PDB file of C-alpha atoms in Angstrom:
ATOM      1  CA  UNK H   1    -116.903   4.081-199.724  1.00 56.00           C
ATOM      2  CA  UNK H   2    -117.969   4.355-196.638  1.00 67.00           C
ATOM      3  CA  UNK H   3    -120.077   6.813-195.122  1.00 74.00           C
ATOM      4  CA  UNK H   4    -118.342   9.891-193.903  1.00 85.00           C
ATOM      5  CA  UNK H   5    -117.935  13.757-193.545  1.00 89.00           C
ATOM      6  CA  UNK H   6    -116.048  14.102-197.204  1.00 92.00           C
ATOM      7  CA  UNK H   7    -118.995  11.436-198.894  1.00 93.00           C
ATOM      8  CA  UNK H   8    -121.589  13.576-197.303  1.00 94.00           C
ATOM      9  CA  UNK H   9    -120.219  17.067-198.936  1.00 94.00           C
ATOM     10  CA  UNK H  10    -119.091  15.315-202.123  1.00 95.00           C
ATOM     11  CA  UNK H  11    -122.893  14.158-202.712  1.00 95.00           C
ATOM     12  CA  UNK H  12    -124.182  17.489-201.324  1.00 95.00           C
ATOM     13  CA  UNK H  13    -122.954  19.469-203.143  1.00 96.00           C
ATOM     14  CA  UNK H  14    -123.199  17.157-206.168  1.00 96.00           C
ATOM     15  CA  UNK H  15    -127.080  17.067-205.189  1.00 95.00           C
ATOM     16  CA  UNK H  16    -126.973  20.919-205.469  1.00 93.00           C
ATOM     17  CA  UNK H  17    -126.215  21.442-208.904  1.00 94.00           C
ATOM     18  CA  UNK H  18    -127.780  18.880-210.142  1.00 92.00           C
ATOM     19  CA  UNK H  19    -130.581  20.612-208.812  1.00 90.00           C
ATOM     20  CA  UNK H  20    -129.823  23.941-210.547  1.00 88.00           C
ATOM     21  CA  UNK H  21    -129.560  22.598-213.338  1.00 90.00           C
ATOM     22  CA  UNK H  22    -131.928  20.365-214.267  1.00 87.00           C
ATOM     23  CA  UNK H  23    -134.714  22.732-214.710  1.00 86.00           C
ATOM     24  CA  UNK H  24    -132.763  23.659-217.893  1.00 86.00           C
ATOM     25  CA  UNK H  25    -132.359  19.885-219.074  1.00 87.00           C
ATOM     26  CA  UNK H  26    -135.838  19.146-218.649  1.00 85.00           C
ATOM     27  CA  UNK H  27    -137.456  23.049-220.161  1.00 84.00           C
ATOM     28  CA  UNK H  28    -139.431  22.202-223.546  1.00 84.00           C
ATOM     29  CA  UNK H  29    -138.940  18.078-223.419  1.00 86.00           C
ATOM     30  CA  UNK H  30    -141.357  15.107-224.297  1.00 87.00           C
ATOM     31  CA  UNK H  31    -141.784  12.757-221.395  1.00 83.00           C
ATOM     32  CA  UNK H  32    -139.411  10.305-223.362  1.00 88.00           C
ATOM     33  CA  UNK H  33    -136.533  13.078-222.746  1.00 88.00           C
ATOM     34  CA  UNK H  34    -137.420  13.923-218.821  1.00 87.00           C
ATOM     35  CA  UNK H  35    -137.220   9.918-218.282  1.00 87.00           C
ATOM     36  CA  UNK H  36    -133.709   9.900-219.729  1.00 87.00           C
ATOM     37  CA  UNK H  37    -132.433  11.816-217.162  1.00 85.00           C
ATOM     38  CA  UNK H  38    -133.296   9.085-214.410  1.00 87.00           C
ATOM     39  CA  UNK H  39    -130.757   6.292-216.352  1.00 85.00           C
ATOM     40  CA  UNK H  40    -131.383   2.956-214.646  1.00 84.00           C
ATOM     41  CA  UNK H  41    -127.794   2.046-215.123  1.00 86.00           C
ATOM     42  CA  UNK H  42    -126.053   4.592-213.527  1.00 84.00           C
ATOM     43  CA  UNK H  43    -122.453   4.076-211.122  1.00 90.00           C
ATOM     44  CA  UNK H  44    -122.999   3.804-207.274  1.00 91.00           C
ATOM     45  CA  UNK H  45    -120.061   6.592-206.390  1.00 93.00           C
ATOM     46  CA  UNK H  46    -122.832   7.484-202.840  1.00 94.00           C
ATOM     47  CA  UNK H  47    -123.376   3.572-202.361  1.00 92.00           C
ATOM     48  CA  UNK H  48    -123.102   3.574-198.204  1.00 91.00           C
ATOM     49  CA  UNK H  49    -125.730   6.562-197.494  1.00 95.00           C
ATOM     50  CA  UNK H  50    -128.438   5.611-195.665  1.00 95.00           C
ATOM     51  CA  UNK H  51    -131.405   6.367-197.847  1.00 96.00           C
ATOM     52  CA  UNK H  52    -133.534   8.712-195.527  1.00 95.00           C
ATOM     53  CA  UNK H  53    -130.143  11.259-195.575  1.00 96.00           C
ATOM     54  CA  UNK H  54    -130.524  10.844-199.645  1.00 96.00           C
ATOM     55  CA  UNK H  55    -134.606  11.416-199.186  1.00 95.00           C
ATOM     56  CA  UNK H  56    -134.450  14.278-196.594  1.00 95.00           C
ATOM     57  CA  UNK H  57    -131.296  15.839-198.007  1.00 95.00           C
ATOM     58  CA  UNK H  58    -133.519  15.985-201.579  1.00 94.00           C
ATOM     59  CA  UNK H  59    -136.086  17.359-199.591  1.00 90.00           C
ATOM     60  CA  UNK H  60    -134.412  20.345-198.732  1.00 91.00           C
ATOM     61  CA  UNK H  61    -132.893  20.999-201.666  1.00 88.00           C
ATOM     62  CA  UNK H  62    -135.891  21.218-203.289  1.00 84.00           C
ATOM     63  CA  UNK H  63    -138.165  22.666-200.518  1.00 80.00           C
ATOM     64  CA  UNK H  64    -138.584  26.714-202.160  1.00 72.00           C
ATOM     65  CA  UNK H  65    -138.089  26.438-205.719  1.00 61.00           C
ATOM     66  CA  UNK H  66    -137.307  29.655-207.570  1.00 61.00           C
ATOM     67  CA  UNK H  67    -138.618  27.846-211.068  1.00 56.00           C
ATOM     68  CA  UNK H  68    -140.525  24.798-211.726  1.00 54.00           C
ATOM     69  CA  UNK H  69    -142.407  25.798-209.336  1.00 56.00           C
ATOM     70  CA  UNK H  70    -145.576  24.331-211.389  1.00 61.00           C
ATOM     71  CA  UNK H  71    -143.569  20.954-211.321  1.00 70.00           C
ATOM     72  CA  UNK H  72    -142.094  21.058-208.132  1.00 79.00           C
ATOM     73  CA  UNK H  73    -143.253  16.786-207.420  1.00 84.00           C
ATOM     74  CA  UNK H  74    -140.900  16.159-210.954  1.00 86.00           C
ATOM     75  CA  UNK H  75    -137.704  17.883-209.762  1.00 88.00           C
ATOM     76  CA  UNK H  76    -138.263  15.843-206.331  1.00 90.00           C
ATOM     77  CA  UNK H  77    -138.886  12.865-208.168  1.00 92.00           C
ATOM     78  CA  UNK H  78    -135.823  12.918-210.950  1.00 92.00           C
ATOM     79  CA  UNK H  79    -133.907  14.233-208.169  1.00 93.00           C
ATOM     80  CA  UNK H  80    -134.897  11.312-205.483  1.00 94.00           C
ATOM     81  CA  UNK H  81    -134.428   8.570-207.777  1.00 95.00           C
ATOM     82  CA  UNK H  82    -131.453   9.270-209.897  1.00 94.00           C
ATOM     83  CA  UNK H  83    -129.051  10.117-206.052  1.00 95.00           C
ATOM     84  CA  UNK H  84    -130.828   7.129-204.814  1.00 95.00           C
ATOM     85  CA  UNK H  85    -129.300   4.788-207.568  1.00 95.00           C
ATOM     86  CA  UNK H  86    -126.072   6.165-207.690  1.00 94.00           C
ATOM     87  CA  UNK H  87    -126.141   5.479-203.048  1.00 94.00           C
ATOM     88  CA  UNK H  88    -126.669   1.868-205.035  1.00 93.00           C
ATOM     89  CA  UNK H  89    -130.834   1.360-204.485  1.00 94.00           C
ATOM     90  CA  UNK H  90    -132.997  -0.155-206.417  1.00 93.00           C
ATOM     91  CA  UNK H  91    -136.026   2.863-206.872  1.00 94.00           C
ATOM     92  CA  UNK H  92    -139.527   3.447-208.934  1.00 93.00           C
ATOM     93  CA  UNK H  93    -139.906   6.498-209.843  1.00 93.00           C
ATOM     94  CA  UNK H  94    -144.347   6.752-210.446  1.00 93.00           C
ATOM     95  CA  UNK H  95    -146.225   9.079-212.552  1.00 91.00           C
ATOM     96  CA  UNK H  96    -150.626   9.510-212.238  1.00 90.00           C
ATOM     97  CA  UNK H  97    -152.737  12.324-213.132  1.00 89.00           C
ATOM     98  CA  UNK H  98    -155.550  13.242-210.648  1.00 86.00           C
ATOM     99  CA  UNK H  99    -158.801  11.758-212.411  1.00 82.00           C
ATOM    100  CA  UNK H 100    -160.834  14.740-212.187  1.00 81.00           C
ATOM    101  CA  UNK H 101    -158.867  16.811-214.497  1.00 82.00           C
ATOM    102  CA  UNK H 102    -158.969  14.574-217.338  1.00 80.00           C
ATOM    103  CA  UNK H 103    -162.008  16.751-218.755  1.00 81.00           C
ATOM    104  CA  UNK H 104    -160.113  20.249-218.043  1.00 83.00           C
ATOM    105  CA  UNK H 105    -158.222  22.173-220.259  1.00 82.00           C
ATOM    106  CA  UNK H 106    -155.021  21.756-218.618  1.00 80.00           C
ATOM    107  CA  UNK H 107    -153.988  17.982-217.517  1.00 78.00           C
ATOM    108  CA  UNK H 108    -152.808  17.614-213.364  1.00 81.00           C
ATOM    109  CA  UNK H 109    -150.425  15.136-213.385  1.00 84.00           C
ATOM    110  CA  UNK H 110    -147.959  14.222-210.181  1.00 86.00           C
ATOM    111  CA  UNK H 111    -144.795  11.803-209.342  1.00 90.00           C
ATOM    112  CA  UNK H 112    -143.071   9.742-206.719  1.00 91.00           C
ATOM    113  CA  UNK H 113    -140.658   7.479-205.329  1.00 93.00           C
ATOM    114  CA  UNK H 114    -140.869   4.347-204.257  1.00 93.00           C
ATOM    115  CA  UNK H 115    -138.260   2.506-202.528  1.00 94.00           C
ATOM    116  CA  UNK H 116    -139.766  -1.268-201.738  1.00 91.00           C
ATOM    117  CA  UNK H 117    -142.637  -0.616-202.526  1.00 88.00           C
ATOM    118  CA  UNK H 118    -143.340   2.076-200.013  1.00 92.00           C
ATOM    119  CA  UNK H 119    -143.376   5.853-200.667  1.00 91.00           C
ATOM    120  CA  UNK H 120    -140.128   7.514-199.643  1.00 93.00           C
ATOM    121  CA  UNK H 121    -140.373  10.813-201.834  1.00 90.00           C
ATOM    122  CA  UNK H 122    -143.479  12.846-202.186  1.00 85.00           C
ATOM    123  CA  UNK H 123    -146.509  10.416-202.180  1.00 79.00           C
ATOM    124  CA  UNK H 124    -149.500   9.869-204.370  1.00 76.00           C
ATOM    125  CA  UNK H 125    -151.912  11.865-204.462  1.00 76.00           C
ATOM    126  CA  UNK H 126    -155.713  10.791-203.756  1.00 77.00           C
ATOM    127  CA  UNK H 127    -157.673  10.811-206.731  1.00 80.00           C
ATOM    128  CA  UNK H 128    -154.325  10.102-209.012  1.00 83.00           C
ATOM    129  CA  UNK H 129    -154.511   7.461-211.329  1.00 86.00           C
ATOM    130  CA  UNK H 130    -150.987   5.912-212.276  1.00 87.00           C
ATOM    131  CA  UNK H 131    -150.181   6.133-215.680  1.00 88.00           C
ATOM    132  CA  UNK H 132    -146.333   4.741-216.210  1.00 88.00           C
ATOM    133  CA  UNK H 133    -143.653   3.385-213.345  1.00 90.00           C
ATOM    134  CA  UNK H 134    -140.741   3.990-214.440  1.00 89.00           C
ATOM    135  CA  UNK H 135    -138.828   0.966-212.961  1.00 83.00           C
ATOM    136  CA  UNK H 136    -135.879   0.559-210.390  1.00 67.00           C
ATOM    137  CA  UNK H 137    -133.249  -2.838-210.967  1.00 60.00           C
ATOM    138  CA  UNK H 138    -131.717  -3.363-214.000  1.00 49.00           C
ATOM    139  CA  UNK H 139    -133.120  -4.709-216.828  1.00 42.00           C
ATOM    140  CA  UNK H 140    -131.328  -7.680-217.038  1.00 38.00           C
ATOM    141  CA  UNK H 141    -132.183  -8.758-213.355  1.00 38.00           C
ATOM    142  CA  UNK H 142    -135.973  -8.065-214.223  1.00 37.00           C
ATOM    143  CA  UNK H 143    -136.029 -10.739-216.944  1.00 36.00           C
ATOM    144  CA  UNK H 144    -134.519 -13.066-214.431  1.00 32.00           C
TER     145      UNK H 144
END
């Protein structure tokens, strides 16, 4: 489907609804269950939308969180990864922890999305140690 006003409107509605439902889907889930919300295989109904438009809309949609305030980057990252995948891109979802918080009672974590090796949704913070990368692209393409 070519980029046009109908596709952009459909995208914005889908993104807005997903952003409102995501906190309920993430609540009290372990890391593995949360990653299932960022599947590697998705249909591409938003093919034709530029990545910059998708990132700008994700940032705009999550800019004033009422819920998930303490996990804002997770919300941005999951939505950014998911909708970039639905546009046919191969983003990577990165997770890291702050090295200074390793001995604290509560670990400080962060996530960000990269496209072609460059951060597009959020970015790695100083002193972040990457602990996991959820790859973009299909499993078949990586095995070849």
